[in-house]
mmCIF file of N, CA, C and O in Angstrom:
data_model
loop_
_atom_site.group_PDB
_atom_site.id
_atom_site.type_symbol
_atom_site.label_atom_id
_atom_site.label_comp_id
_atom_site.label_asym_id
_atom_site.label_seq_id
_atom_site.Cartn_x
_atom_site.Cartn_y
_atom_site.Cartn_z
ATOM 1 N N UNK A 119 2.749 -42.201 74.025
ATOM 2 C CA UNK A 119 1.413 -42.456 73.736
ATOM 3 C C UNK A 119 0.572 -43.343 74.709
ATOM 4 O O UNK A 119 0.651 -44.528 74.646
ATOM 5 N N UNK A 120 0.021 -43.023 75.438
ATOM 6 C CA UNK A 120 -0.893 -43.855 76.306
ATOM 7 C C UNK A 120 -2.206 -44.573 75.337
ATOM 8 O O UNK A 120 -2.618 -44.054 74.589
ATOM 9 N N UNK A 121 -2.073 -45.863 76.090
ATOM 10 C CA UNK A 121 -2.942 -47.071 75.079
ATOM 11 C C UNK A 121 -4.668 -47.275 75.812
ATOM 12 O O UNK A 121 -4.300 -47.483 77.069
ATOM 13 N N UNK A 122 -5.398 -46.653 75.238
ATOM 14 C CA UNK A 122 -6.955 -46.308 76.532
ATOM 15 C C UNK A 122 -7.921 -47.912 75.920
ATOM 16 O O UNK A 122 -7.758 -48.379 74.919
ATOM 17 N N UNK A 123 -7.879 -48.929 76.799
ATOM 18 C CA UNK A 123 -8.961 -49.960 76.363
ATOM 19 C C UNK A 123 -10.081 -49.982 77.518
ATOM 20 O O UNK A 123 -9.890 -49.568 78.921
ATOM 21 N N UNK A 124 -11.410 -50.547 77.192
ATOM 22 C CA UNK A 124 -12.607 -50.765 77.707
ATOM 23 C C UNK A 124 -13.031 -52.195 77.491
ATOM 24 O O UNK A 124 -13.197 -52.706 76.259
ATOM 25 N N UNK A 125 -12.927 -53.238 78.438
ATOM 26 C CA UNK A 125 -12.949 -54.550 77.975
ATOM 27 C C UNK A 125 -14.706 -54.925 79.166
ATOM 28 O O UNK A 125 -14.694 -54.441 80.217
ATOM 29 N N UNK A 126 -15.196 -55.992 78.016
ATOM 30 C CA UNK A 126 -16.673 -55.394 78.511
ATOM 31 C C UNK A 126 -16.464 -57.374 78.683
ATOM 32 O O UNK A 126 -16.672 -57.972 77.673
ATOM 33 N N UNK A 127 -17.036 -58.151 79.935
ATOM 34 C CA UNK A 127 -16.877 -59.550 80.310
ATOM 35 C C UNK A 127 -18.286 -59.216 80.721
ATOM 36 O O UNK A 127 -19.154 -59.011 82.042
ATOM 37 N N UNK A 128 -18.759 -60.208 79.848
ATOM 38 C CA UNK A 128 -20.512 -60.525 79.864
ATOM 39 C C UNK A 128 -20.371 -62.145 81.296
ATOM 40 O O UNK A 128 -20.294 -63.232 80.494
ATOM 41 N N UNK A 129 -20.613 -62.283 82.190
ATOM 42 C CA UNK A 129 -20.583 -63.702 83.071
ATOM 43 C C UNK A 129 -21.779 -64.274 82.673
ATOM 44 O O UNK A 129 -23.014 -63.824 82.274
ATOM 45 N N UNK A 130 -21.801 -66.185 82.734
ATOM 46 C CA UNK A 130 -22.587 -66.479 82.869
ATOM 47 C C UNK A 130 -23.513 -66.400 84.388
ATOM 48 O O UNK A 130 -22.699 -66.249 84.886
ATOM 49 N N UNK A 131 -24.509 -66.709 83.895
ATOM 50 C CA UNK A 131 -25.128 -66.295 86.205
ATOM 51 C C UNK A 131 -24.749 -66.803 87.008
ATOM 52 O O UNK A 131 -24.267 -66.661 88.362
ATOM 53 N N UNK A 132 -24.266 -68.261 86.323
ATOM 54 C CA UNK A 132 -23.987 -69.208 87.495
ATOM 55 C C UNK A 132 -22.584 -69.470 87.992
ATOM 56 O O UNK A 132 -22.248 -69.804 89.180
ATOM 57 N N UNK A 133 -21.791 -68.962 87.061
ATOM 58 C CA UNK A 133 -20.413 -68.420 87.290
ATOM 59 C C UNK A 133 -19.775 -67.315 88.030
ATOM 60 O O UNK A 133 -18.697 -66.652 87.790
ATOM 61 N N UNK A 134 -20.789 -66.176 87.662
ATOM 62 C CA UNK A 134 -20.606 -65.046 88.227
ATOM 63 C C UNK A 134 -19.859 -63.942 89.786
ATOM 64 O O UNK A 134 -18.688 -63.793 89.760
ATOM 65 N N UNK A 135 -19.746 -64.951 90.869
ATOM 66 C CA UNK A 135 -18.801 -65.161 91.864
ATOM 67 C C UNK A 135 -17.790 -65.398 91.584
ATOM 68 O O UNK A 135 -16.949 -65.009 91.931
ATOM 69 N N UNK A 136 -17.684 -66.691 90.903
ATOM 70 C CA UNK A 136 -16.365 -67.103 91.025
ATOM 71 C C UNK A 136 -15.760 -66.158 89.729
ATOM 72 O O UNK A 136 -14.120 -66.127 89.730
ATOM 73 N N UNK A 137 -15.879 -65.656 88.868
ATOM 74 C CA UNK A 137 -15.398 -64.843 87.849
ATOM 75 C C UNK A 137 -14.881 -63.386 88.275
ATOM 76 O O UNK A 137 -14.221 -62.987 88.344
ATOM 77 N N UNK A 138 -16.097 -62.861 89.733
ATOM 78 C CA UNK A 138 -15.508 -61.586 90.038
ATOM 79 C C UNK A 138 -14.371 -61.977 90.983
ATOM 80 O O UNK A 138 -13.098 -61.012 91.126
ATOM 81 N N UNK A 139 -13.906 -62.751 91.448
ATOM 82 C CA UNK A 139 -12.693 -63.145 92.124
ATOM 83 C C UNK A 139 -11.552 -63.335 91.443
ATOM 84 O O UNK A 139 -10.367 -62.910 91.529
ATOM 85 N N UNK A 140 -11.305 -64.088 90.164
ATOM 86 C CA UNK A 140 -10.628 -63.849 89.148
ATOM 87 C C UNK A 140 -10.358 -62.477 88.780
ATOM 88 O O UNK A 140 -9.148 -61.652 88.743
ATOM 89 N N UNK A 141 -11.487 -61.649 87.919
ATOM 90 C CA UNK A 141 -11.034 -60.376 87.553
ATOM 91 C C UNK A 141 -10.282 -59.138 88.757
ATOM 92 O O UNK A 141 -10.070 -58.433 88.538
ATOM 93 N N UNK A 142 -11.534 -59.878 90.227
ATOM 94 C CA UNK A 142 -10.263 -58.677 90.916
ATOM 95 C C UNK A 142 -8.823 -58.924 91.453
ATOM 96 O O UNK A 142 -8.127 -57.999 91.182
ATOM 97 N N UNK A 143 -8.481 -60.329 91.021
ATOM 98 C CA UNK A 143 -7.173 -60.874 91.417
ATOM 99 C C UNK A 143 -6.879 -60.028 90.102
ATOM 100 O O UNK A 143 -5.466 -59.639 90.269
ATOM 101 N N UNK A 144 -7.531 -60.308 88.926
ATOM 102 C CA UNK A 144 -6.551 -59.158 87.881
ATOM 103 C C UNK A 144 -5.731 -57.443 87.995
ATOM 104 O O UNK A 144 -5.192 -57.066 87.466
ATOM 105 N N UNK A 145 -7.457 -57.276 88.634
ATOM 106 C CA UNK A 145 -6.563 -55.738 88.986
ATOM 107 C C UNK A 145 -5.311 -55.425 89.992
ATOM 108 O O UNK A 145 -5.127 -54.641 89.220
ATOM 109 N N UNK A 146 -5.848 -56.166 90.939
ATOM 110 C CA UNK A 146 -4.633 -56.273 92.161
ATOM 111 C C UNK A 146 -3.392 -56.299 90.953
ATOM 112 O O UNK A 146 -2.301 -55.706 91.503
ATOM 113 N N UNK A 147 -2.838 -57.533 90.509
ATOM 114 C CA UNK A 147 -1.677 -57.836 89.982
ATOM 115 C C UNK A 147 -1.357 -56.950 88.627
ATOM 116 O O UNK A 147 -0.391 -56.382 88.615
ATOM 117 N N UNK A 148 -2.530 -56.439 88.296
ATOM 118 C CA UNK A 148 -2.401 -55.793 86.428
ATOM 119 C C UNK A 148 -1.402 -54.609 87.892
ATOM 120 O O UNK A 148 -0.866 -53.380 86.781
ATOM 121 N N UNK A 149 -2.518 -53.990 88.287
ATOM 122 C CA UNK A 149 -1.897 -52.245 89.166
ATOM 123 C C UNK A 149 -0.525 -52.380 89.411
ATOM 124 O O UNK A 149 0.058 -51.556 89.204
ATOM 125 N N UNK A 150 0.375 -54.016 89.488
ATOM 126 C CA UNK A 150 1.551 -53.451 90.317
ATOM 127 C C UNK A 150 2.626 -53.490 89.008
ATOM 128 O O UNK A 150 4.280 -53.184 88.809
ATOM 129 N N UNK A 151 2.661 -53.867 87.511
ATOM 130 C CA UNK A 151 2.966 -53.855 86.329
ATOM 131 C C UNK A 151 3.089 -52.139 86.409
ATOM 132 O O UNK A 151 2.585 -51.284 86.128
ATOM 133 N N UNK A 152 4.686 -52.032 85.701
ATOM 134 C CA UNK A 152 5.210 -50.555 85.036
ATOM 135 C C UNK A 152 4.066 -50.194 84.752
ATOM 136 O O UNK A 152 4.272 -48.942 84.738
ATOM 137 N N UNK A 153 3.631 -50.686 83.686
ATOM 138 C CA UNK A 153 3.096 -49.535 82.241
ATOM 139 C C UNK A 153 1.720 -49.247 82.683
ATOM 140 O O UNK A 153 1.106 -48.732 81.822
ATOM 141 N N UNK A 154 1.687 -50.312 83.492
ATOM 142 C CA UNK A 154 -0.051 -49.984 84.044
ATOM 143 C C UNK A 154 -0.405 -48.386 84.869
ATOM 144 O O UNK A 154 0.199 -48.095 85.711
ATOM 145 N N UNK A 155 -1.312 -47.672 83.863
ATOM 146 C CA UNK A 155 -1.512 -46.705 84.597
ATOM 147 C C UNK A 155 -2.526 -46.016 84.994
ATOM 148 O O UNK A 155 -3.146 -46.074 86.291
ATOM 149 N N UNK A 156 -3.750 -47.289 84.784
ATOM 150 C CA UNK A 156 -5.104 -47.624 84.990
ATOM 151 C C UNK A 156 -5.613 -48.755 85.099
ATOM 152 O O UNK A 156 -5.531 -49.019 83.314
ATOM 153 N N UNK A 157 -5.894 -49.111 85.815
ATOM 154 C CA UNK A 157 -6.725 -50.720 85.724
ATOM 155 C C UNK A 157 -8.221 -50.815 86.266
ATOM 156 O O UNK A 157 -7.714 -50.816 88.074
ATOM 157 N N UNK A 158 -9.267 -50.503 86.508
ATOM 158 C CA UNK A 158 -10.270 -50.068 86.929
ATOM 159 C C UNK A 158 -11.222 -51.154 86.542
ATOM 160 O O UNK A 158 -11.052 -51.342 85.455
ATOM 161 N N UNK A 159 -12.302 -51.889 87.688
ATOM 162 C CA UNK A 159 -13.042 -53.071 87.475
ATOM 163 C C UNK A 159 -13.967 -52.016 87.648
ATOM 164 O O UNK A 159 -14.502 -51.846 88.957
ATOM 165 N N UNK A 160 -15.608 -52.183 86.828
ATOM 166 C CA UNK A 160 -16.391 -51.470 87.192
ATOM 167 C C UNK A 160 -17.398 -52.896 87.023
ATOM 168 O O UNK A 160 -17.352 -53.709 85.958
ATOM 169 N N UNK A 161 -19.092 -52.648 87.389
ATOM 170 C CA UNK A 161 -19.655 -53.887 87.337
ATOM 171 C C UNK A 161 -21.163 -53.184 86.852
ATOM 172 O O UNK A 161 -21.894 -52.233 87.672
ATOM 173 N N UNK A 162 -21.948 -53.802 86.573
ATOM 174 C CA UNK A 162 -23.376 -53.974 85.913
ATOM 175 C C UNK A 162 -23.864 -55.482 86.670
ATOM 176 O O UNK A 162 -24.273 -56.030 85.193
ATOM 177 N N UNK A 163 -24.480 -55.144 87.548
ATOM 178 C CA UNK A 163 -24.400 -56.034 88.407
ATOM 179 C C UNK A 163 -26.221 -57.430 87.165
ATOM 180 O O UNK A 163 -26.862 -58.075 87.617
ATOM 181 N N UNK A 164 -27.324 -55.821 87.015
ATOM 182 C CA UNK A 164 -28.443 -56.371 86.226
ATOM 183 C C UNK A 164 -27.766 -57.374 85.050
ATOM 184 O O UNK A 164 -28.527 -58.049 84.846
ATOM 185 N N UNK A 165 -27.151 -56.241 84.737
ATOM 186 C CA UNK A 165 -26.431 -57.249 83.380
ATOM 187 C C UNK A 165 -25.150 -58.518 83.385
ATOM 188 O O UNK A 165 -25.043 -59.126 82.435
ATOM 189 N N UNK A 166 -25.102 -58.697 84.119
ATOM 190 C CA UNK A 166 -24.049 -59.694 84.724
ATOM 191 C C UNK A 166 -22.521 -58.922 83.639
ATOM 192 O O UNK A 166 -22.259 -59.956 83.481
ATOM 193 N N UNK A 167 -22.426 -58.206 83.799
ATOM 194 C CA UNK A 167 -21.082 -57.734 83.187
ATOM 195 C C UNK A 167 -20.757 -57.065 84.283
ATOM 196 O O UNK A 167 -20.664 -56.540 84.916
ATOM 197 N N UNK A 168 -18.906 -57.152 83.617
ATOM 198 C CA UNK A 168 -18.084 -56.579 84.130
ATOM 199 C C UNK A 168 -17.560 -55.787 83.379
ATOM 200 O O UNK A 168 -17.157 -56.392 82.262
ATOM 201 N N UNK A 169 -17.032 -54.512 83.482
ATOM 202 C CA UNK A 169 -16.277 -53.554 82.786
ATOM 203 C C UNK A 169 -14.907 -52.593 82.989
ATOM 204 O O UNK A 169 -14.888 -52.357 84.177
ATOM 205 N N UNK A 170 -13.759 -52.578 82.718
ATOM 206 C CA UNK A 170 -12.660 -52.209 83.055
ATOM 207 C C UNK A 170 -12.449 -51.165 81.806
ATOM 208 O O UNK A 170 -12.797 -51.380 80.955
ATOM 209 N N UNK A 171 -11.560 -50.569 82.526
ATOM 210 C CA UNK A 171 -11.105 -49.241 82.290
ATOM 211 C C UNK A 171 -9.932 -49.092 82.476
ATOM 212 O O UNK A 171 -9.541 -49.499 83.489
ATOM 213 N N UNK A 172 -9.294 -49.471 80.822
ATOM 214 C CA UNK A 172 -7.583 -49.214 81.387
ATOM 215 C C UNK A 172 -7.029 -48.092 80.928
ATOM 216 O O UNK A 172 -7.273 -48.345 79.682
ATOM 217 N N UNK A 173 -5.629 -47.831 81.543
ATOM 218 C CA UNK A 173 -4.575 -46.717 80.383
ATOM 219 C C UNK A 173 -3.670 -47.657 80.651
ATOM 220 O O UNK A 173 -3.197 -47.758 81.836
ATOM 221 N N UNK A 174 -2.743 -47.287 79.645
ATOM 222 C CA UNK A 174 -0.778 -48.539 79.662
ATOM 223 C C UNK A 174 -0.259 -47.548 78.668
ATOM 224 O O UNK A 174 -0.627 -46.717 78.153
ATOM 225 N N UNK A 175 0.882 -47.509 79.461
ATOM 226 C CA UNK A 175 1.730 -46.464 78.869
ATOM 227 C C UNK A 175 2.041 -46.523 77.568
ATOM 228 O O UNK A 175 2.510 -45.734 76.394
ATOM 229 N N UNK A 176 2.423 -47.591 77.087
ATOM 230 C CA UNK A 176 2.497 -48.258 75.710
ATOM 231 C C UNK A 176 2.604 -49.513 75.089
ATOM 232 O O UNK A 176 2.179 -49.881 76.303
ATOM 233 N N UNK A 177 2.634 -49.849 74.258
ATOM 234 C CA UNK A 177 1.946 -50.811 73.246
ATOM 235 C C UNK A 177 3.015 -52.036 73.862
ATOM 236 O O UNK A 177 2.871 -53.064 74.310
ATOM 237 N N UNK A 178 4.670 -51.436 74.169
ATOM 238 C CA UNK A 178 5.113 -53.052 74.726
ATOM 239 C C UNK A 178 4.591 -53.454 76.334
ATOM 240 O O UNK A 178 5.013 -54.317 76.363
ATOM 241 N N UNK A 179 4.541 -52.187 77.250
ATOM 242 C CA UNK A 179 4.043 -52.634 78.393
ATOM 243 C C UNK A 179 2.753 -53.019 78.455
ATOM 244 O O UNK A 179 2.316 -53.947 78.710
ATOM 245 N N UNK A 180 1.700 -52.767 77.195
ATOM 246 C CA UNK A 180 0.409 -53.611 76.876
ATOM 247 C C UNK A 180 0.742 -55.161 76.611
ATOM 248 O O UNK A 180 0.165 -56.528 77.361
ATOM 249 N N UNK A 181 1.337 -55.242 75.667
ATOM 250 C CA UNK A 181 2.260 -56.675 75.249
ATOM 251 C C UNK A 181 2.749 -57.711 75.978
ATOM 252 O O UNK A 181 2.427 -58.584 76.248
ATOM 253 N N UNK A 182 3.319 -56.907 77.208
ATOM 254 C CA UNK A 182 4.152 -57.454 78.419
ATOM 255 C C UNK A 182 2.824 -58.043 79.044
ATOM 256 O O UNK A 182 2.468 -59.183 79.760
ATOM 257 N N UNK A 183 1.963 -57.165 79.853
ATOM 258 C CA UNK A 183 0.414 -57.524 80.363
ATOM 259 C C UNK A 183 0.179 -58.593 79.640
ATOM 260 O O UNK A 183 -0.937 -59.954 80.241
ATOM 261 N N UNK A 184 -0.304 -58.393 78.203
ATOM 262 C CA UNK A 184 -1.104 -59.977 77.593
ATOM 263 C C UNK A 184 -0.236 -60.984 77.859
ATOM 264 O O UNK A 184 -0.778 -62.362 77.434
ATOM 265 N N UNK A 185 1.098 -61.113 78.124
ATOM 266 C CA UNK A 185 1.366 -62.179 78.558
ATOM 267 C C UNK A 185 1.753 -62.979 80.131
ATOM 268 O O UNK A 185 2.067 -64.070 80.659
ATOM 269 N N UNK A 186 1.050 -62.159 80.694
ATOM 270 C CA UNK A 186 1.158 -63.091 82.466
ATOM 271 C C UNK A 186 0.368 -64.119 82.295
ATOM 272 O O UNK A 186 -0.763 -64.020 81.944
ATOM 273 N N UNK A 187 0.826 -64.265 83.521
ATOM 274 C CA UNK A 187 0.503 -66.182 83.799
ATOM 275 C C UNK A 187 -1.117 -65.508 84.250
ATOM 276 O O UNK A 187 -2.650 -66.300 84.006
ATOM 277 N N UNK A 188 -1.289 -64.733 85.438
ATOM 278 C CA UNK A 188 -2.843 -64.286 85.721
ATOM 279 C C UNK A 188 -3.225 -64.076 84.350
ATOM 280 O O UNK A 188 -5.324 -64.267 84.343
ATOM 281 N N UNK A 189 -3.126 -63.614 83.215
ATOM 282 C CA UNK A 189 -4.161 -63.144 82.749
ATOM 283 C C UNK A 189 -4.459 -64.300 81.659
ATOM 284 O O UNK A 189 -5.374 -64.791 80.929
ATOM 285 N N UNK A 190 -3.349 -64.900 81.101
ATOM 286 C CA UNK A 190 -3.112 -66.332 80.249
ATOM 287 C C UNK A 190 -4.185 -67.481 80.831
ATOM 288 O O UNK A 190 -4.992 -67.666 80.335
ATOM 289 N N UNK A 191 -4.137 -66.706 82.650
ATOM 290 C CA UNK A 191 -5.112 -68.186 83.291
ATOM 291 C C UNK A 191 -6.279 -68.150 82.701
ATOM 292 O O UNK A 191 -7.528 -68.810 82.943
ATOM 293 N N UNK A 192 -6.995 -66.510 82.799
ATOM 294 C CA UNK A 192 -7.975 -65.981 82.734
ATOM 295 C C UNK A 192 -8.939 -66.722 81.481
ATOM 296 O O UNK A 192 -10.129 -66.944 80.865
ATOM 297 N N UNK A 193 -8.257 -66.099 80.757
ATOM 298 C CA UNK A 193 -8.473 -66.504 79.205
ATOM 299 C C UNK A 193 -9.155 -68.293 78.598
ATOM 300 O O UNK A 193 -9.773 -68.101 78.622
ATOM 301 N N UNK A 194 -7.835 -68.787 79.250
ATOM 302 C CA UNK A 194 -7.779 -70.168 79.611
ATOM 303 C C UNK A 194 -9.536 -70.799 80.036
ATOM 304 O O UNK A 194 -9.695 -71.513 79.599
ATOM 305 N N UNK A 195 -9.603 -69.942 81.110
ATOM 306 C CA UNK A 195 -10.989 -70.042 81.951
ATOM 307 C C UNK A 195 -12.279 -69.402 81.231
ATOM 308 O O UNK A 195 -13.653 -70.090 81.658
ATOM 309 N N UNK A 196 -12.340 -68.611 80.264
ATOM 310 C CA UNK A 196 -12.876 -67.437 79.653
ATOM 311 C C UNK A 196 -13.841 -68.529 79.337
ATOM 312 O O UNK A 196 -15.506 -67.698 79.874
ATOM 313 N N UNK A 197 -14.179 -69.309 78.609
ATOM 314 C CA UNK A 197 -14.816 -70.135 77.918
ATOM 315 C C UNK A 197 -16.041 -71.089 79.108
ATOM 316 O O UNK A 197 -17.494 -70.902 78.566
ATOM 317 N N UNK A 198 -15.298 -70.960 80.030
ATOM 318 C CA UNK A 198 -16.245 -71.881 81.138
ATOM 319 C C UNK A 198 -16.858 -70.695 81.565
ATOM 320 O O UNK A 198 -17.825 -71.146 81.726
ATOM 321 N N UNK A 199 -16.558 -69.304 82.026
ATOM 322 C CA UNK A 199 -17.200 -68.565 82.770
ATOM 323 C C UNK A 199 -18.057 -67.475 82.112
ATOM 324 O O UNK A 199 -18.697 -67.067 82.357
ATOM 325 N N UNK A 200 -17.582 -67.948 80.873
ATOM 326 C CA UNK A 200 -18.447 -66.152 80.204
ATOM 327 C C UNK A 200 -19.043 -66.457 79.118
ATOM 328 O O UNK A 200 -19.065 -67.577 78.509
ATOM 329 N N UNK A 201 -19.878 -65.971 78.875
ATOM 330 C CA UNK A 201 -20.728 -65.805 77.285
ATOM 331 C C UNK A 201 -20.335 -64.935 76.373
ATOM 332 O O UNK A 201 -20.566 -64.995 75.126
ATOM 333 N N UNK A 202 -19.287 -63.874 76.215
ATOM 334 C CA UNK A 202 -18.962 -62.740 75.579
ATOM 335 C C UNK A 202 -17.252 -61.788 76.414
ATOM 336 O O UNK A 202 -17.815 -61.679 77.332
ATOM 337 N N UNK A 203 -17.294 -61.850 75.627
ATOM 338 C CA UNK A 203 -15.404 -60.609 76.021
ATOM 339 C C UNK A 203 -15.908 -59.401 74.304
ATOM 340 O O UNK A 203 -15.423 -60.087 73.385
ATOM 341 N N UNK A 204 -15.641 -58.778 75.252
ATOM 342 C CA UNK A 204 -15.609 -57.745 73.669
ATOM 343 C C UNK A 204 -14.596 -56.419 74.675
ATOM 344 O O UNK A 204 -14.528 -56.219 75.837
ATOM 345 N N UNK A 205 -13.355 -56.082 73.486
ATOM 346 C CA UNK A 205 -12.439 -55.344 74.073
ATOM 347 C C UNK A 205 -12.213 -54.086 73.200
ATOM 348 O O UNK A 205 -12.430 -54.487 71.452
ATOM 349 N N UNK A 206 -12.273 -52.755 73.093
ATOM 350 C CA UNK A 206 -12.269 -51.616 72.556
ATOM 351 C C UNK A 206 -11.231 -50.718 73.302
ATOM 352 O O UNK A 206 -11.092 -50.875 74.149
ATOM 353 N N UNK A 207 -10.597 -51.048 71.868
ATOM 354 C CA UNK A 207 -9.203 -50.011 72.216
ATOM 355 C C UNK A 207 -9.692 -48.767 71.575
ATOM 356 O O UNK A 207 -10.051 -48.442 70.494
ATOM 357 N N UNK A 208 -9.280 -47.269 72.223
ATOM 358 C CA UNK A 208 -10.368 -45.785 71.890
ATOM 359 C C UNK A 208 -8.879 -45.405 71.947
ATOM 360 O O UNK A 208 -7.827 -45.517 72.852
ATOM 361 N N UNK A 209 -8.768 -43.481 71.686
ATOM 362 C CA UNK A 209 -8.535 -42.837 71.300
ATOM 363 C C UNK A 209 -9.425 -41.839 72.714
ATOM 364 O O UNK A 209 -10.394 -41.568 72.210
ATOM 365 N N UNK A 210 -8.407 -41.094 73.501
ATOM 366 C CA UNK A 210 -9.156 -40.058 74.136
ATOM 367 C C UNK A 210 -8.816 -38.827 73.336
ATOM 368 O O UNK A 210 -7.771 -38.059 72.717
ATOM 369 N N UNK A 211 -10.194 -38.241 73.106
ATOM 370 C CA UNK A 211 -10.378 -36.835 72.575
ATOM 371 C C UNK A 211 -10.786 -35.572 73.144
ATOM 372 O O UNK A 211 -10.991 -34.531 73.092
ATOM 373 N N UNK A 212 -10.797 -35.975 74.679
ATOM 374 C CA UNK A 212 -11.094 -34.807 75.388
ATOM 375 C C UNK A 212 -10.886 -34.937 77.109
ATOM 376 O O UNK A 212 -10.415 -36.751 77.279
#
């Protein structure tokens, strides 16, 4: 059963360019993972928001994703680059 995530990342205005580069690298790396079905990044430039739409094959694959070095690096830098990160796990209903 697939796992669906929407992650909303609010950038600090002064770190938006640096954050964008890190997030784009996360897309490249995540799409290489076996359990990754979808990993898309959207931007709301007016509000300095980056929005991920993710689909993972299973919990084990998502758990492995959450242990990847590139993701851990982002987490370590996130307080310097962002003002808020929200992650929603949802169920597909249609």
